[in-house]
């Protein structure tokens, strides 16, 4: 936590705004809008997953639709497609950003069109805070008139050509889950440049209540709005977002300086024009065996590390789903490791981690 979170939370108690609406919710939304700029409107919600669910609804995804989804991601990106009775089709990554491959995306669209099916939406992810190839992916979306849901859950504070992640998609989403760069313990947001989309998201998130003195409903709604107590934490966290980004980038720079010269280990540099919040510092080893050797050596020192996300097309639950893949994300999953990346790591923590890795592979 930063400095002012608790006073915003106390304010909620003092004024008895213990509800999924109130001044902290509006204030938190305003501070995100100010941060993101570009005419964005923000709806604070109970989670990033809820934001994706509502986002897909706003893009009119209905049962039987196909949605093209980045395979290399956390399951929360893809699950809401299934909530809607639609079908995720998974697209592999490229090696420059580890995110959705524009080539495979276009190949998938052409193949589906040939089969007479037009995909309803694309979900692209800025994984680990690294922007996806925004220019190319959005050009393809535009060329085939398929809207893009931008999963920016891990990328608040990242940017592409100077423009903030979370401002590119027809809909974008953020997450404030406990493990993200800033947190409300649990929470998320839906971002849109179209104020009507924000209003519709808030409507759906508050049980889709029609404008009447009694409770009347013409649509199925959800209980997805953010609590005014948690939004208080969010207001305080927005004040320290830039510090958190700097802390995460410092972790990455430290690992890079200490480990870059070692054979058999590599990093993901920022491509031209891309700025990553370095939510997690990740490294790639030459092979699976070395990765495991390092992971276990760290574990023996009581240092937690974790393999990269297991691609969705390799998950048992999505076994039957169509996928356009070339082995890239599978290789990343085999060889990659997320290193300790917390904003509060001390230089001793970082040194202990780097030294253990060095000792293990040299
Ligand atoms: C965390 C995360 C989500 C989901 O956000 P929650 O707030 O945890 O529901 C979605 N996509 C990605 C890539 C994430 O990392």
Coordinates of N, CA and C in Angstrom, one line a residue, residues 237-351:
X237 N -4.1 3.9 -4.3 CA -3.1 3.3 -5.2 C -2.8 4.0 -6.5
X238 N -3.7 4.8 -7.0 CA -3.5 5.5 -8.2 C -2.4 6.6 -8.0
X239 N -2.3 7.1 -6.7 CA -1.3 8.1 -6.4 C 0.1 7.5 -6.4
X240 N 0.3 6.2 -6.3 CA 1.6 5.6 -6.3 C 1.9 4.7 -7.5
X241 N 1.0 4.8 -8.5 CA 1.1 3.9 -9.7 C 2.5 4.1 -10.4
X242 N 2.9 5.4 -10.6 CA 4.1 5.6 -11.3 C 5.3 5.1 -10.5
X243 N 5.2 5.2 -9.2 CA 6.3 4.7 -8.3 C 6.4 3.1 -8.5
X244 N 5.2 2.5 -8.5 CA 5.2 1.1 -8.7 C 5.8 0.6 -10.0
X245 N 5.4 1.4 -11.1 CA 6.0 1.0 -12.4 C 7.5 1.2 -12.3
X246 N 8.0 2.2 -11.7 CA 9.4 2.4 -11.6 C 10.1 1.3 -10.8
X247 N 9.4 0.9 -9.7 CA 10.0 -0.2 -8.9 C 10.1 -1.5 -9.7
X248 N 9.0 -1.8 -10.5 CA 9.0 -3.0 -11.3 C 10.1 -3.0 -12.3
X249 N 10.3 -1.8 -12.9 CA 11.3 -1.6 -14.0 C 12.7 -1.7 -13.4
X250 N 12.8 -1.3 -12.1 CA 14.1 -1.4 -11.4 C 14.5 -2.8 -11.2
X251 N 13.5 -3.6 -10.8 CA 13.7 -5.1 -10.6 C 14.3 -5.7 -11.9
X252 N 13.6 -5.3 -13.0 CA 14.0 -5.9 -14.3 C 15.4 -5.5 -14.7
X253 N 15.7 -4.2 -14.5 CA 17.0 -3.7 -14.8 C 18.1 -4.4 -14.0
X254 N 17.8 -4.6 -12.7 CA 18.8 -5.3 -11.9 C 19.0 -6.7 -12.4
X255 N 18.0 -7.5 -12.7 CA 18.2 -8.8 -13.2 C 19.0 -8.8 -14.5
X256 N 18.6 -7.9 -15.4 CA 19.2 -7.7 -16.7 C 20.7 -7.5 -16.5
X257 N 21.1 -6.5 -15.6 CA 22.5 -6.2 -15.5 C 23.3 -7.4 -14.9
X258 N 22.7 -8.1 -13.9 CA 23.4 -9.2 -13.2 C 23.5 -10.4 -14.1
X259 N 22.5 -10.7 -14.9 CA 22.4 -12.0 -15.6 C 22.6 -12.0 -17.1
X260 N 22.6 -10.8 -17.7 CA 22.6 -10.8 -19.1 C 23.8 -11.5 -19.8
X261 N 24.9 -11.5 -19.1 CA 26.1 -12.0 -19.7 C 26.2 -13.6 -19.6
X262 N 25.2 -14.1 -18.9 CA 25.3 -15.6 -18.7 C 24.8 -16.3 -20.0
X263 N 25.5 -17.3 -20.4 CA 25.1 -18.0 -21.6 C 23.9 -18.9 -21.2
X264 N 22.9 -19.0 -22.1 CA 21.8 -19.9 -21.8 C 20.7 -19.2 -21.2
X265 N 20.7 -17.9 -21.2 CA 19.6 -17.1 -20.5 C 19.3 -15.9 -21.3
X266 N 18.1 -15.5 -21.5 CA 17.8 -14.3 -22.2 C 16.6 -13.6 -21.7
X267 N 16.5 -12.3 -22.0 CA 15.4 -11.4 -21.6 C 14.5 -11.0 -22.8
X268 N 13.4 -10.3 -22.4 CA 12.6 -9.8 -23.5 C 12.7 -8.3 -23.5
X269 N 13.5 -7.8 -24.5 CA 13.7 -6.3 -24.6 C 12.5 -5.6 -25.1
X270 N 12.4 -4.3 -24.8 CA 11.3 -3.5 -25.3 C 11.5 -3.2 -26.7
X271 N 10.6 -3.7 -27.6 CA 10.8 -3.3 -29.0 C 10.6 -1.7 -29.2
X272 N 11.1 -1.2 -30.2 CA 11.0 0.2 -30.5 C 9.6 0.8 -30.3
X273 N 9.5 1.9 -29.5 CA 8.2 2.5 -29.3 C 7.4 1.9 -28.2
X274 N 7.9 0.8 -27.6 CA 7.1 0.1 -26.5 C 7.7 0.4 -25.1
X275 N 6.8 0.6 -24.2 CA 7.2 0.9 -22.8 C 6.4 -0.1 -21.9
X276 N 7.2 -1.0 -21.2 CA 6.5 -2.0 -20.4 C 6.6 -1.6 -19.0
X277 N 5.5 -1.9 -18.2 CA 5.6 -1.6 -16.8 C 6.4 -2.7 -16.1
X278 N 6.8 -3.7 -16.8 CA 7.6 -4.9 -16.3 C 6.9 -5.4 -15.0
X279 N 5.6 -5.6 -15.2 CA 4.8 -6.2 -14.1 C 5.5 -7.4 -13.5
X280 N 5.9 -8.3 -14.3 CA 6.7 -9.4 -13.9 C 8.0 -9.4 -14.7
X281 N 9.1 -9.7 -14.0 CA 10.4 -9.9 -14.7 C 10.5 -11.3 -15.1
X282 N 10.6 -11.6 -16.4 CA 10.7 -12.9 -16.9 C 12.0 -13.2 -17.6
X283 N 12.5 -14.4 -17.6 CA 13.7 -14.8 -18.3 C 13.4 -16.1 -19.1
X284 N 14.1 -16.3 -20.1 CA 14.0 -17.6 -20.9 C 15.4 -18.3 -20.8
X285 N 15.3 -19.6 -20.5 CA 16.5 -20.4 -20.5 C 16.6 -21.2 -21.8
X286 N 17.7 -21.8 -22.1 CA 17.9 -22.5 -23.3 C 17.0 -23.7 -23.5
X287 N 16.6 -24.3 -22.4 CA 15.8 -25.5 -22.4 C 15.0 -25.7 -21.1
X288 N 14.1 -26.6 -21.2 CA 13.2 -26.9 -20.1 C 14.0 -27.4 -18.8
X289 N 15.0 -28.3 -19.1 CA 15.8 -28.8 -18.0 C 16.5 -27.8 -17.2
X290 N 17.1 -26.8 -17.8 CA 17.8 -25.7 -17.1 C 16.8 -24.9 -16.4
X291 N 15.6 -24.6 -17.0 CA 14.6 -23.8 -16.3 C 14.2 -24.5 -15.0
X292 N 14.0 -25.8 -15.1 CA 13.5 -26.5 -13.9 C 14.6 -26.6 -12.9
X293 N 15.9 -26.7 -13.3 CA 17.0 -26.7 -12.4 C 17.0 -25.4 -11.6
X294 N 16.9 -24.3 -12.3 CA 16.9 -23.0 -11.7 C 15.7 -22.8 -10.8
X295 N 14.5 -23.2 -11.2 CA 13.3 -23.0 -10.4 C 13.4 -23.8 -9.1
X296 N 14.0 -25.0 -9.2 CA 14.1 -25.8 -8.0 C 15.2 -25.3 -7.0
X297 N 16.3 -24.8 -7.7 CA 17.4 -24.2 -6.8 C 16.8 -23.0 -6.1
X298 N 16.0 -22.2 -6.8 CA 15.4 -21.0 -6.1 C 14.5 -21.5 -5.0
X299 N 13.7 -22.5 -5.3 CA 12.7 -23.0 -4.3 C 13.5 -23.5 -3.0
X300 N 14.6 -24.1 -3.2 CA 15.4 -24.6 -2.1 C 16.0 -23.5 -1.3
X301 N 16.1 -22.3 -1.9 CA 16.5 -21.1 -1.1 C 15.3 -20.3 -0.6
X302 N 14.1 -21.0 -0.7 CA 12.9 -20.3 -0.3 C 12.5 -19.1 -1.1
X303 N 12.9 -19.1 -2.4 CA 12.6 -18.0 -3.3 C 11.5 -18.6 -4.3
X304 N 10.4 -17.9 -4.4 CA 9.3 -18.4 -5.3 C 9.6 -17.8 -6.7
X305 N 9.5 -18.7 -7.6 CA 9.5 -18.3 -9.0 C 8.4 -19.2 -9.7
X306 N 8.1 -18.9 -11.0 CA 7.0 -19.6 -11.6 C 7.2 -19.7 -13.1
X307 N 6.8 -20.9 -13.7 CA 6.9 -20.9 -15.1 C 5.9 -19.9 -15.7
X308 N 6.2 -19.5 -17.0 CA 5.3 -18.5 -17.6 C 3.9 -19.2 -17.8
X309 N 2.9 -18.3 -18.2 CA 1.5 -18.8 -18.3 C 1.5 -20.1 -19.3
X310 N 0.7 -21.0 -18.9 CA 0.5 -22.2 -19.8 C -0.5 -21.8 -20.8
X311 N -0.1 -21.9 -22.1 CA -1.1 -21.4 -23.2 C -2.4 -22.1 -23.1
X312 N -3.4 -21.3 -23.5 CA -4.8 -21.9 -23.4 C -5.0 -23.1 -24.3
X313 N -4.4 -23.1 -25.5 CA -4.6 -24.2 -26.4 C -4.1 -25.5 -25.8
X314 N -3.2 -25.4 -24.8 CA -2.7 -26.7 -24.1 C -3.4 -27.0 -22.9
X315 N -4.4 -26.2 -22.5 CA -5.2 -26.5 -21.3 C -6.2 -27.6 -21.5
X316 N -6.3 -28.5 -20.6 CA -7.3 -29.6 -20.7 C -8.7 -29.1 -21.0
X317 N -9.1 -28.0 -20.4 CA -10.4 -27.5 -20.5 C -10.7 -26.9 -21.9
X318 N -9.7 -26.6 -22.7 CA -9.9 -26.1 -24.0 C -9.3 -27.0 -25.1
X319 N -9.2 -28.3 -24.7 CA -8.6 -29.3 -25.6 C -9.3 -29.3 -26.9
X320 N -10.6 -29.2 -27.0 CA -11.4 -29.3 -28.2 C -11.4 -28.1 -29.1
X321 N -10.9 -27.0 -28.5 CA -11.0 -25.7 -29.3 C -10.0 -25.6 -30.4
X322 N -10.5 -24.9 -31.4 CA -9.6 -24.7 -32.6 C -8.5 -23.7 -32.2
X323 N -7.3 -23.9 -32.8 CA -6.2 -23.1 -32.4 C -5.3 -22.9 -33.6
X324 N -4.8 -21.6 -33.8 CA -3.8 -21.3 -34.9 C -2.5 -21.1 -34.2
X325 N -1.6 -22.1 -34.2 CA -0.4 -22.1 -33.4 C 0.8 -22.5 -34.2
X326 N 2.0 -22.0 -33.8 CA 3.2 -22.4 -34.5 C 4.3 -22.8 -33.5
X327 N 3.9 -23.1 -32.2 CA 4.8 -23.6 -31.2 C 5.5 -22.5 -30.4
X328 N 5.2 -21.2 -30.7 CA 5.9 -20.2 -30.0 C 5.5 -20.1 -28.5
X329 N 4.3 -20.1 -28.2 CA 3.9 -20.0 -26.8 C 4.2 -21.3 -26.0
X330 N 4.2 -22.4 -26.7 CA 4.5 -23.7 -26.1 C 6.0 -23.6 -25.7
X331 N 6.8 -23.1 -26.5 CA 8.3 -23.0 -26.2 C 8.5 -22.0 -25.1
X332 N 7.8 -20.9 -25.1 CA 7.9 -19.9 -24.0 C 7.5 -20.6 -22.7
X333 N 6.5 -21.3 -22.7 CA 6.0 -22.0 -21.5 C 7.0 -23.0 -21.0
X334 N 7.7 -23.7 -21.9 CA 8.7 -24.7 -21.5 C 10.0 -24.1 -20.9
X335 N 10.4 -22.9 -21.5 CA 11.7 -22.4 -21.2 C 11.7 -21.2 -20.3
X336 N 10.5 -20.6 -20.0 CA 10.4 -19.3 -19.3 C 10.2 -19.4 -17.8
X337 N 10.6 -18.4 -17.1 CA 10.4 -18.3 -15.7 C 10.1 -16.9 -15.3
X338 N 9.1 -16.7 -14.4 CA 8.9 -15.4 -13.8 C 9.7 -15.3 -12.5
X339 N 10.5 -14.3 -12.4 CA 11.3 -14.2 -11.2 C 10.6 -13.3 -10.2
X340 N 11.0 -13.3 -9.0 CA 10.4 -12.5 -8.0 C 10.3 -11.0 -8.5
X341 N 9.1 -10.4 -8.4 CA 8.9 -9.1 -9.1 C 8.2 -8.1 -8.3
X342 N 8.0 -8.4 -7.0 CA 7.2 -7.4 -6.2 C 7.8 -6.0 -6.1
X343 N 6.9 -5.0 -5.9 CA 7.4 -3.7 -5.9 C 8.2 -3.4 -4.6
X344 N 8.1 -4.3 -3.7 CA 8.7 -4.0 -2.4 C 10.0 -4.9 -2.2
X345 N 10.5 -5.5 -3.2 CA 11.7 -6.3 -3.1 C 12.9 -5.5 -2.6
X346 N 13.7 -6.0 -1.7 CA 14.8 -5.2 -1.3 C 16.0 -5.6 -2.2
X347 N 17.1 -4.8 -2.1 CA 18.2 -5.1 -3.0 C 18.9 -6.4 -2.5
X348 N 18.7 -6.8 -1.2 CA 19.2 -8.1 -0.7 C 18.4 -9.2 -1.4
X349 N 17.1 -9.0 -1.5 CA 16.2 -10.1 -2.1 C 16.7 -10.3 -3.5
X350 N 16.8 -9.2 -4.3 CA 17.2 -9.2 -5.7 C 18.6 -9.9 -5.8
X351 N 19.5 -9.5 -5.0 CA 20.8 -10.1 -5.1 C 20.8 -11.6 -4.8

